[in-house]
Amino acid sequence: MSVSLQKGQKVSLTKDNAQLSRVVVGLGWDEAPRQKKGLFAPKPQAIDCDASVIMLRGGKFVDKRDLVYFGNLRHFSGTVTHMGDNLTGAGEGDDEQIIVDLSGVPQEYDRLVFVVNIYQAQKRGQHFGMIRNAFIRLVDASKNSEMCRYNLTDDYSGMTAMIFGEVYRHNGEWKFNAIGQGTTDPGVGELVQRYI
């Protein structure tokens, strides 16, 4: 049974499910309808959201190889795999998925931060106020069953990036924290700077 989370709420993933090893982190969003500016104006450019995972050691980002994104789809440990970039967010369900092998994540990693940024947001004049139905969900890969979901409901107008949530170790178990923090970072490189 899936748990619906609120902003800032934390939930244990492994306390009552010790055999949990692989989770699919699904992220999704829809573009809000936009009006054309005039009869001959070009159609507005599609919003390209990019999901990434910032893997932290002792709460810090210490190695550029610890960023899993569309340019580095697999962490060198083999425990975090990005399933590829969706350029438009069109369609139902998850727009991007990241598979995490919790049982294999090396012990030195204590937090996996899931972020989404709008590609070239400033250049294109785009922001998360133009996005609706954004969510992050965690699925038990062995059972293909959703464990928890966090639907982002705040108004994120003017925000170009988003810290959706994090999976972290605490007292020997894995937990999930629903963050939902909007930022004006222009890209994933700037998001990473928050953790150095």
mmCIF file of C-alpha atoms in Angstrom:
data_model
loop_
_atom_site.group_PDB
_atom_site.id
_atom_site.type_symbol
_atom_site.label_atom_id
_atom_site.label_comp_id
_atom_site.label_asym_id
_atom_site.label_seq_id
_atom_site.Cartn_x
_atom_site.Cartn_y
_atom_site.Cartn_z
ATOM 1 C CA MET A 1 0.000 0.000 0.000
ATOM 2 C CA SER A 2 1.435 3.369 -1.039
ATOM 3 C CA VAL A 3 1.872 6.165 1.493
ATOM 4 C CA SER A 4 1.042 9.689 0.324
ATOM 5 C CA LEU A 5 3.577 12.123 1.784
ATOM 6 C CA GLN A 6 3.446 15.808 2.598
ATOM 7 C CA LYS A 7 6.316 18.271 2.212
ATOM 8 C CA GLY A 8 8.982 17.607 4.841
ATOM 9 C CA GLN A 9 7.584 14.222 5.797
ATOM 10 C CA LYS A 10 9.952 11.298 6.246
ATOM 11 C CA VAL A 11 9.203 7.583 5.917
ATOM 12 C CA SER A 12 11.288 4.468 6.518
ATOM 13 C CA LEU A 13 11.793 2.270 3.477
ATOM 14 C CA THR A 14 13.480 -0.710 5.127
ATOM 15 C CA LYS A 15 12.279 -0.794 8.765
ATOM 16 C CA ASP A 16 9.315 -3.062 8.002
ATOM 17 C CA ASN A 17 10.763 -4.341 4.735
ATOM 18 C CA ALA A 18 14.306 -5.489 5.560
ATOM 19 C CA GLN A 19 14.576 -7.535 2.352
ATOM 20 C CA LEU A 20 14.014 -4.433 0.185
ATOM 21 C CA SER A 21 17.008 -4.139 -2.113
ATOM 22 C CA ARG A 22 16.076 -2.340 -5.340
ATOM 23 C CA VAL A 23 13.830 0.683 -5.695
ATOM 24 C CA VAL A 24 12.697 2.559 -8.766
ATOM 25 C CA VAL A 25 12.516 6.290 -8.176
ATOM 26 C CA GLY A 26 9.989 7.708 -10.619
ATOM 27 C CA LEU A 27 9.755 11.431 -11.279
ATOM 28 C CA GLY A 28 6.993 13.002 -13.295
ATOM 29 C CA TRP A 29 5.569 16.327 -14.398
ATOM 30 C CA ASP A 30 3.247 17.847 -16.987
ATOM 31 C CA GLU A 31 3.584 21.088 -18.826
ATOM 32 C CA ALA A 32 0.766 23.508 -18.003
ATOM 33 C CA PRO A 33 -1.173 24.746 -21.063
ATOM 34 C CA ARG A 34 0.278 27.941 -22.508
ATOM 35 C CA GLN A 35 -1.264 30.449 -24.886
ATOM 36 C CA LYS A 36 0.411 31.434 -28.115
ATOM 37 C CA LYS A 37 1.286 35.149 -28.056
ATOM 38 C CA GLY A 38 -0.340 35.916 -31.404
ATOM 39 C CA LEU A 39 -1.653 34.422 -34.634
ATOM 40 C CA PHE A 40 1.775 34.165 -36.238
ATOM 41 C CA ALA A 41 3.821 33.662 -33.067
ATOM 42 C CA PRO A 42 5.826 30.452 -32.894
ATOM 43 C CA LYS A 43 4.546 27.661 -30.705
ATOM 44 C CA PRO A 44 6.063 27.901 -27.196
ATOM 45 C CA GLN A 45 9.140 25.707 -26.770
ATOM 46 C CA ALA A 46 8.559 22.471 -24.836
ATOM 47 C CA ILE A 47 9.895 22.410 -21.282
ATOM 48 C CA ASP A 48 12.718 19.881 -20.949
ATOM 49 C CA CYS A 49 13.106 18.782 -17.325
ATOM 50 C CA ASP A 50 16.180 16.772 -16.375
ATOM 51 C CA ALA A 51 16.280 14.486 -13.329
ATOM 52 C CA SER A 52 19.575 13.828 -11.576
ATOM 53 C CA VAL A 53 20.913 12.122 -8.448
ATOM 54 C CA ILE A 54 23.554 13.790 -6.310
ATOM 55 C CA MET A 55 25.259 11.089 -4.231
ATOM 56 C CA LEU A 56 26.727 12.381 -0.980
ATOM 57 C CA ARG A 57 29.449 11.006 1.270
ATOM 58 C CA GLY A 58 29.185 12.295 4.824
ATOM 59 C CA GLY A 59 26.589 14.773 3.572
ATOM 60 C CA LYS A 60 28.975 16.248 0.983
ATOM 61 C CA PHE A 61 29.475 15.989 -2.770
ATOM 62 C CA VAL A 62 33.146 15.058 -3.156
ATOM 63 C CA ASP A 63 33.599 13.516 -6.620
ATOM 64 C CA LYS A 64 32.112 14.543 -9.972
ATOM 65 C CA ARG A 65 31.513 10.836 -10.681
ATOM 66 C CA ASP A 66 28.899 10.920 -7.879
ATOM 67 C CA LEU A 67 26.491 12.844 -10.111
ATOM 68 C CA VAL A 68 24.136 10.571 -12.073
ATOM 69 C CA TYR A 69 22.313 12.453 -14.861
ATOM 70 C CA PHE A 70 21.645 12.344 -18.610
ATOM 71 C CA GLY A 71 25.392 12.745 -19.289
ATOM 72 C CA ASN A 72 26.432 9.997 -16.822
ATOM 73 C CA LEU A 73 23.630 7.438 -16.691
ATOM 74 C CA ARG A 74 25.304 4.944 -14.363
ATOM 75 C CA HIS A 75 27.242 5.465 -11.152
ATOM 76 C CA PHE A 76 30.650 3.767 -11.203
ATOM 77 C CA SER A 77 29.560 1.546 -8.273
ATOM 78 C CA GLY A 78 26.788 0.157 -10.507
ATOM 79 C CA THR A 79 24.189 0.857 -7.797
ATOM 80 C CA VAL A 80 22.420 3.891 -9.302
ATOM 81 C CA THR A 81 21.201 3.853 -12.908
ATOM 82 C CA HIS A 82 19.365 6.655 -14.721
ATOM 83 C CA MET A 83 17.046 5.154 -17.352
ATOM 84 C CA GLY A 84 17.428 8.049 -19.802
ATOM 85 C CA ASP A 85 16.289 11.567 -20.587
ATOM 86 C CA ASN A 86 12.688 12.434 -21.488
ATOM 87 C CA LEU A 87 12.830 15.672 -23.464
ATOM 88 C CA THR A 88 9.178 16.715 -23.167
ATOM 89 C CA GLY A 89 7.472 15.169 -20.134
ATOM 90 C CA ALA A 90 4.661 14.022 -22.416
ATOM 91 C CA GLY A 91 2.598 10.961 -21.586
ATOM 92 C CA GLU A 92 1.239 9.334 -18.444
ATOM 93 C CA GLY A 93 3.224 7.995 -15.508
ATOM 94 C CA ASP A 94 6.905 8.518 -14.756
ATOM 95 C CA ASP A 95 8.761 10.856 -17.071
ATOM 96 C CA GLU A 96 12.166 9.748 -15.851
ATOM 97 C CA GLN A 97 13.188 6.783 -13.707
ATOM 98 C CA ILE A 98 16.252 6.052 -11.631
ATOM 99 C CA ILE A 99 16.951 2.561 -10.286
ATOM 100 C CA VAL A 100 18.759 2.325 -6.954
ATOM 101 C CA ASP A 101 20.227 -0.889 -5.558
ATOM 102 C CA LEU A 102 19.983 0.046 -1.865
ATOM 103 C CA SER A 103 21.643 -3.182 -0.745
ATOM 104 C CA GLY A 104 24.737 -2.431 -2.821
ATOM 105 C CA VAL A 105 25.244 1.306 -2.287
ATOM 106 C CA PRO A 106 28.751 1.584 -0.788
ATOM 107 C CA GLN A 107 28.710 2.387 2.944
ATOM 108 C CA GLU A 108 30.439 5.746 2.495
ATOM 109 C CA TYR A 109 27.344 7.134 0.740
ATOM 110 C CA ASP A 110 24.759 8.369 3.216
ATOM 111 C CA ARG A 111 22.390 10.446 1.052
ATOM 112 C CA LEU A 112 21.058 10.290 -2.495
ATOM 113 C CA VAL A 113 19.464 13.612 -3.430
ATOM 114 C CA PHE A 114 16.962 13.613 -6.318
ATOM 115 C CA VAL A 115 16.785 16.909 -8.188
ATOM 116 C CA VAL A 116 15.135 18.164 -11.368
ATOM 117 C CA ASN A 117 16.160 21.224 -13.350
ATOM 118 C CA ILE A 118 14.680 22.810 -16.452
ATOM 119 C CA TYR A 119 17.183 22.632 -19.300
ATOM 120 C CA GLN A 120 18.209 26.152 -20.400
ATOM 121 C CA ALA A 121 15.438 27.608 -18.229
ATOM 122 C CA GLN A 122 16.763 31.154 -18.149
ATOM 123 C CA LYS A 123 17.495 31.301 -21.886
ATOM 124 C CA ARG A 124 14.028 29.939 -22.699
ATOM 125 C CA GLY A 125 12.190 32.009 -20.070
ATOM 126 C CA GLN A 126 10.803 28.878 -18.396
ATOM 127 C CA HIS A 127 10.171 28.038 -14.740
ATOM 128 C CA PHE A 128 8.392 25.511 -12.537
ATOM 129 C CA GLY A 129 5.285 27.703 -12.425
ATOM 130 C CA MET A 130 4.723 26.378 -15.975
ATOM 131 C CA ILE A 131 4.742 22.788 -14.641
ATOM 132 C CA ARG A 132 1.886 20.946 -12.982
ATOM 133 C CA ASN A 133 1.281 17.485 -11.512
ATOM 134 C CA ALA A 134 4.929 17.113 -10.443
ATOM 135 C CA PHE A 135 5.689 14.106 -8.242
ATOM 136 C CA ILE A 136 8.342 11.736 -6.976
ATOM 137 C CA ARG A 137 7.487 8.150 -6.071
ATOM 138 C CA LEU A 138 9.377 5.109 -4.843
ATOM 139 C CA VAL A 139 8.532 1.645 -6.125
ATOM 140 C CA ASP A 140 9.709 -1.697 -4.702
ATOM 141 C CA ALA A 141 11.315 -3.118 -7.855
ATOM 142 C CA SER A 142 10.892 -6.771 -6.831
ATOM 143 C CA LYS A 143 7.123 -6.431 -6.336
ATOM 144 C CA ASN A 144 6.529 -3.546 -8.770
ATOM 145 C CA SER A 145 4.486 -1.895 -6.023
ATOM 146 C CA GLU A 146 4.534 1.776 -5.123
ATOM 147 C CA MET A 147 5.700 2.360 -1.536
ATOM 148 C CA CYS A 148 5.336 6.122 -1.264
ATOM 149 C CA ARG A 149 4.539 9.173 -3.360
ATOM 150 C CA TYR A 150 5.013 12.887 -2.857
ATOM 151 C CA ASN A 151 2.940 15.204 -5.054
ATOM 152 C CA LEU A 152 4.370 18.726 -5.225
ATOM 153 C CA THR A 153 1.523 21.192 -4.812
ATOM 154 C CA ASP A 154 3.201 24.526 -3.984
ATOM 155 C CA ASP A 155 3.451 27.347 -6.520
ATOM 156 C CA TYR A 156 7.000 27.290 -7.840
ATOM 157 C CA SER A 157 6.742 30.281 -10.188
ATOM 158 C CA GLY A 158 10.173 31.724 -10.933
ATOM 159 C CA MET A 159 11.959 28.560 -9.780
ATOM 160 C CA THR A 160 14.179 26.877 -12.383
ATOM 161 C CA ALA A 161 15.209 23.810 -10.388
ATOM 162 C CA MET A 162 13.769 21.610 -7.687
ATOM 163 C CA ILE A 163 15.123 19.411 -4.904
ATOM 164 C CA PHE A 164 12.375 16.761 -4.992
ATOM 165 C CA GLY A 165 13.531 14.462 -2.202
ATOM 166 C CA GLU A 166 16.281 12.299 -0.779
ATOM 167 C CA VAL A 167 16.899 8.694 0.181
ATOM 168 C CA TYR A 168 19.237 8.506 3.161
ATOM 169 C CA ARG A 169 20.712 6.111 5.716
ATOM 170 C CA HIS A 170 19.750 6.508 9.360
ATOM 171 C CA ASN A 171 20.532 4.025 12.145
ATOM 172 C CA GLY A 172 21.082 1.172 9.713
ATOM 173 C CA GLU A 173 17.933 1.709 7.656
ATOM 174 C CA TRP A 174 17.054 3.582 4.477
ATOM 175 C CA LYS A 175 14.530 6.420 4.697
ATOM 176 C CA PHE A 176 12.938 8.851 2.261
ATOM 177 C CA ASN A 177 12.489 12.576 2.898
ATOM 178 C CA ALA A 178 9.987 14.566 0.787
ATOM 179 C CA ILE A 179 11.728 17.929 0.322
ATOM 180 C CA GLY A 180 10.034 19.915 -2.476
ATOM 181 C CA GLN A 181 12.419 22.874 -2.340
ATOM 182 C CA GLY A 182 12.411 25.152 -5.371
ATOM 183 C CA THR A 183 15.597 27.010 -6.339
ATOM 184 C CA THR A 184 16.685 29.489 -8.991
ATOM 185 C CA ASP A 185 19.779 27.447 -9.882
ATOM 186 C CA PRO A 186 20.234 27.562 -13.669
ATOM 187 C CA GLY A 187 21.428 23.964 -13.938
ATOM 188 C CA VAL A 188 22.546 20.800 -12.205
ATOM 189 C CA GLY A 189 26.102 22.137 -11.816
ATOM 190 C CA GLU A 190 24.811 24.903 -9.573
ATOM 191 C CA LEU A 191 22.578 22.483 -7.648
ATOM 192 C CA VAL A 192 25.636 20.352 -6.892
ATOM 193 C CA GLN A 193 27.403 23.393 -5.429
ATOM 194 C CA ARG A 194 24.865 23.378 -2.585
ATOM 195 C CA TYR A 195 26.401 20.137 -1.310
ATOM 196 C CA ILE A 196 30.124 20.919 -1.528
#
